[in-house]
XYZ file of C-alpha atoms in Angstrom:
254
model
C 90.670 42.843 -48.785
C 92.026 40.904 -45.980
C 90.690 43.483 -43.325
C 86.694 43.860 -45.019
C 87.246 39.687 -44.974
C 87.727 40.089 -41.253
C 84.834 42.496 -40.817
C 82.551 40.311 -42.522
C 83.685 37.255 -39.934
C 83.440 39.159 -36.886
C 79.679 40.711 -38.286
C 78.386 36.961 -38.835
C 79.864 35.815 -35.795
C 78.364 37.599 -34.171
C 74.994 37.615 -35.596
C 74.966 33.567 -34.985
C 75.648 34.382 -31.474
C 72.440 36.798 -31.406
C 70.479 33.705 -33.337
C 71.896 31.433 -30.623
C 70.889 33.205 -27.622
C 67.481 34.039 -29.016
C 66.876 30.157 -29.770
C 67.858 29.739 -26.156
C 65.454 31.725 -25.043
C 62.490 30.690 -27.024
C 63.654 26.973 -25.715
C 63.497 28.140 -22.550
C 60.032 29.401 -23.129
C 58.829 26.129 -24.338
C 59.740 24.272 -21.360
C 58.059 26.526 -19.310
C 55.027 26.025 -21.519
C 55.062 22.437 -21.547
C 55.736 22.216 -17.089
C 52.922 24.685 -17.005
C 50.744 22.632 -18.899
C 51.341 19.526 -17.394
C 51.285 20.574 -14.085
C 47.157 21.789 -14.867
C 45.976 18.788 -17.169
C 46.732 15.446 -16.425
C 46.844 14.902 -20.453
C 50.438 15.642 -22.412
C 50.332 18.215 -24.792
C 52.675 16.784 -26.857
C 50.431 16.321 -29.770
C 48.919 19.813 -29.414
C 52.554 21.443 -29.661
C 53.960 19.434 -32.380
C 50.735 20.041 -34.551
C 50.566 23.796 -33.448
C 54.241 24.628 -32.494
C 52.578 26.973 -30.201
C 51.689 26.376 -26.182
C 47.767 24.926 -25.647
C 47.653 27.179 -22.807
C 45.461 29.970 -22.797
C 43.419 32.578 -20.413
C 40.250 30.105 -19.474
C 42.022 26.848 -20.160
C 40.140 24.274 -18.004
C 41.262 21.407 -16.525
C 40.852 17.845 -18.897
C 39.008 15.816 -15.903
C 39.480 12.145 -18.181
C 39.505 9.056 -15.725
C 42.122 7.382 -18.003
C 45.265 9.425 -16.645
C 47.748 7.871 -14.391
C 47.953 10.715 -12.154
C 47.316 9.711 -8.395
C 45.799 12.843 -7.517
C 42.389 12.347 -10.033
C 42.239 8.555 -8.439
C 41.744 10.428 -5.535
C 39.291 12.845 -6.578
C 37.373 9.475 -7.894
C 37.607 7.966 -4.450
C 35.794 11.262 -2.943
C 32.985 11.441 -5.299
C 32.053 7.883 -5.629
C 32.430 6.329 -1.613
C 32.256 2.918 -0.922
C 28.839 2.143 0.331
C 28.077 -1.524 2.307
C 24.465 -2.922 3.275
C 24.258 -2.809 6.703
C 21.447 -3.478 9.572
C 20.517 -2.935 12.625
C 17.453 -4.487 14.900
C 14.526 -2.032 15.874
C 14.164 -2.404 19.930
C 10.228 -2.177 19.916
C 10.344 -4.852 16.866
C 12.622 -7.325 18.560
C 11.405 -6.862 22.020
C 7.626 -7.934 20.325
C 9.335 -10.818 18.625
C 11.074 -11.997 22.154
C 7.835 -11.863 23.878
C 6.126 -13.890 20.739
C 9.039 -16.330 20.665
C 8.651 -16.961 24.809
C 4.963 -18.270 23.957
C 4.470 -18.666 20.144
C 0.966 -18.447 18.892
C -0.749 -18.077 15.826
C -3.629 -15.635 17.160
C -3.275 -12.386 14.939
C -4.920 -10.200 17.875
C -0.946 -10.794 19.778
C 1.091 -7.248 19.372
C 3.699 -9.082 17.033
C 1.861 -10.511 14.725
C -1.045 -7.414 14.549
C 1.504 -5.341 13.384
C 3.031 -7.525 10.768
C -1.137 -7.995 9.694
C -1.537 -4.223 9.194
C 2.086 -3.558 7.702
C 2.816 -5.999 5.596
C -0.134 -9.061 5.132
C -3.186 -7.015 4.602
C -1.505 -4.714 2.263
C 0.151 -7.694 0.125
C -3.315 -9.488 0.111
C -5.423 -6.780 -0.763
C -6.859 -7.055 -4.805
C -9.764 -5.383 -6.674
C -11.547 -8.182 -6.277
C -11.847 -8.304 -2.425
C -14.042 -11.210 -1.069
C -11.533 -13.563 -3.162
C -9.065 -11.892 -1.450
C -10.977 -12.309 1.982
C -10.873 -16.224 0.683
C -7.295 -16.609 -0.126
C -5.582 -14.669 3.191
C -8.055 -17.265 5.527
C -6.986 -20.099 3.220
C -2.952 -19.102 3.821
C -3.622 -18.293 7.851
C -5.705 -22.237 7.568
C -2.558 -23.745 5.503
C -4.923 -25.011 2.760
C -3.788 -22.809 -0.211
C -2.437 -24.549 -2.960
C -0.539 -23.128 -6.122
C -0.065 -24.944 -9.134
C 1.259 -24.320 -12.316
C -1.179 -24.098 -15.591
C -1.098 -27.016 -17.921
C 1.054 -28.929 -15.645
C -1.827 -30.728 -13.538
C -2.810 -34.093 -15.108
C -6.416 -34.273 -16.199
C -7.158 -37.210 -14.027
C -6.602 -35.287 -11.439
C -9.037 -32.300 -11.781
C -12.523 -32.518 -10.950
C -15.272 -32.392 -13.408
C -17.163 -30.111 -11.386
C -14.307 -27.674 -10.908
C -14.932 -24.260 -11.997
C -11.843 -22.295 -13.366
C -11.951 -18.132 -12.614
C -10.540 -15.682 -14.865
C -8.455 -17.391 -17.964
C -4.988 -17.609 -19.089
C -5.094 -14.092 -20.582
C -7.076 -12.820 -16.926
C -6.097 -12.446 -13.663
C -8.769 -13.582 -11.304
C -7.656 -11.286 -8.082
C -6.821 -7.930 -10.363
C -9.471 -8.211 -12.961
C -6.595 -7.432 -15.149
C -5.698 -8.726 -18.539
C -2.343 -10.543 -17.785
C -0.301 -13.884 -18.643
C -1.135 -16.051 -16.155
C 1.176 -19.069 -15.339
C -0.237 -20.355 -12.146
C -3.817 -20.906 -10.572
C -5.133 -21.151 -7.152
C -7.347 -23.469 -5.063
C -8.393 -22.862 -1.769
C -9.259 -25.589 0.635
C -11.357 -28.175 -0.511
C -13.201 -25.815 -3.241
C -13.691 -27.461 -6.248
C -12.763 -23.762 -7.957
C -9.453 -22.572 -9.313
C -8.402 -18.769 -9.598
C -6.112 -17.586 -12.488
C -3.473 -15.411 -11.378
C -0.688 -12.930 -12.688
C 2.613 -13.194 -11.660
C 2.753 -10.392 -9.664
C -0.620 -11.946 -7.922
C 1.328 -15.364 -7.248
C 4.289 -13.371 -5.512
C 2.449 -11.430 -3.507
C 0.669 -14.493 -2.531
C 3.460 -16.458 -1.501
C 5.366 -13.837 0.177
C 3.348 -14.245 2.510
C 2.932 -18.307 2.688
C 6.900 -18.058 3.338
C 6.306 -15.934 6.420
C 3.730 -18.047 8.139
C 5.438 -21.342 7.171
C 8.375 -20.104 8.941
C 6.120 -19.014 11.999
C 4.494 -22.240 12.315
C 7.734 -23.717 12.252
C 8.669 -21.710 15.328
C 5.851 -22.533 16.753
C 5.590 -25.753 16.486
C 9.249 -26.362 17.557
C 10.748 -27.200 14.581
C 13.188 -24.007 14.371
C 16.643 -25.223 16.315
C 19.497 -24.935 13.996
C 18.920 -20.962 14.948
C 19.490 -18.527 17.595
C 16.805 -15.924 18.655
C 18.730 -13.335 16.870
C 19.064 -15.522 13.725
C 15.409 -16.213 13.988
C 14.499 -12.432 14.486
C 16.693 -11.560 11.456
C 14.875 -14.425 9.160
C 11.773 -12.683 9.874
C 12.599 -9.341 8.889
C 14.214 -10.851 6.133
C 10.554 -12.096 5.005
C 8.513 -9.020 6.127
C 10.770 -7.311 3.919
C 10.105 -9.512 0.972
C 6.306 -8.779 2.022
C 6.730 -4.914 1.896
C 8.650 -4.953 -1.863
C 6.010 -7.254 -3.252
C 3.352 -5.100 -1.888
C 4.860 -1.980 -3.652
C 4.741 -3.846 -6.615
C 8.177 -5.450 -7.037
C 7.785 -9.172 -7.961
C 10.258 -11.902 -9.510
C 9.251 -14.193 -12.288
C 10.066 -17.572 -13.246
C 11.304 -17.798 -16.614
């Protein structure tokens, strides 16, 4: 009896040393899994293996590309696919040598190589409307300083003539024919008339006042707080608002 005791030991001894080693191994496996796994996704697969109790990993697996992980490396994949952009600028030769030789003797005459190719750019295409000899009237009235804009509603009545004739209509822009809100109106010179017109009219409108006001002011002598770089830079800055209000870009007083 003692002896078949002894057998029985030594046969479940060694069976738990079988279980052990096999336990070993399939712990072994597992951390394989899991370095694997971790070293392909930068998500832990903790919850998958608890839940599962097998591996995620499998033939195809793709890589989890979420922006929340840690992990330098996808930072730096982020870095590469979005790059850091800044405005930047640099002067045209032809423009600025035109704007030097303006600048030397400033005039206002439209036939002088600066200012005929700021007309054809940017001031005839920002004044042109559907209705064209109003249009004709309002670019002489800007070049002759005797535009004036005013808001609807605002003007006193004392103030406006009894003879004045008002074009187009709150709900009508004068220059576009168009039906549009119209928050401002127009008078040109010493005409008794005023001219409805859209916002996108009015911007387009006084786009270009800004650029001849600062003009005049350069020719008149009134400019000295800037350099002739500074000055050359203003006036791209305002040809530029010319050219987005001519594509139809306009901002709106609220």
């Amino acid at each position: 009896m003692v002896r078949e005791a002894n057998v029985k030991q030594a046969t479940a001894e060694k069976q738990l040393k079988e279980a052990q080693g096999k336990i070993d191994v399939l712990q072994a496996e597992v951390a394989a899994l899991k370095t694997l796994v971790l070293s392909t996704s930068p998500t832990s697969p903790t919850k998958e293996l608890q839940s599962s109790g097998k591996a995620p990993f499998k033939k195809g697996h793709a890589r989890n590309k979420s922006t929340s992980s840690a992990i330098g490396g996808s930072h730096q994949d982020l870095t590469m696919v979005q790059p850091i952009v800044k405005d930047c600028k640099e002067a045209d030769l032809s423009l600025y040598n035109e704007f030097r030789s303006w600048k030397d003797e400033p005039t206002m005459d439209r036939a002088s190589p600066f200012l005929d190719k700021i007309y054809r750019e940017d001031i005839f295409p920002c004044l042109t409307f559907s209705k064209s000899e109003l249009a004709s009237a309002v670019l002489e009235a800007v070049e002759n300083n005797t535009l004036s804009i005013e808001p609807v509603g605002l003007q006193p009545v004392r103030f406006v003539k009894a003879s004045a004739v008002e074009c187009g209509g709150p709900k009508k822009c004068a220059l576009s024919g168009q039906s549009k809100s119209c928050k401002h109106r127009i008078k040109l010179g010493d005409s008794s008339s005023y001219y409805y017109i859209s916002p996108f009219c009015r911007y387009r409108i006084t786009s270009v006042c800004n650029f001849f006001t600062y003009i005049r002011y350069i020719q008149q002598g009134l400019v000295k707080q800037q350099d002739v770089d500074q000055m050359f830079w203003e006036v791209m800055q305002l040809r530029k608002e010319m050219s987005l209000a001519k594509l139809g870009y306009y901002k709106e007083e609220v």
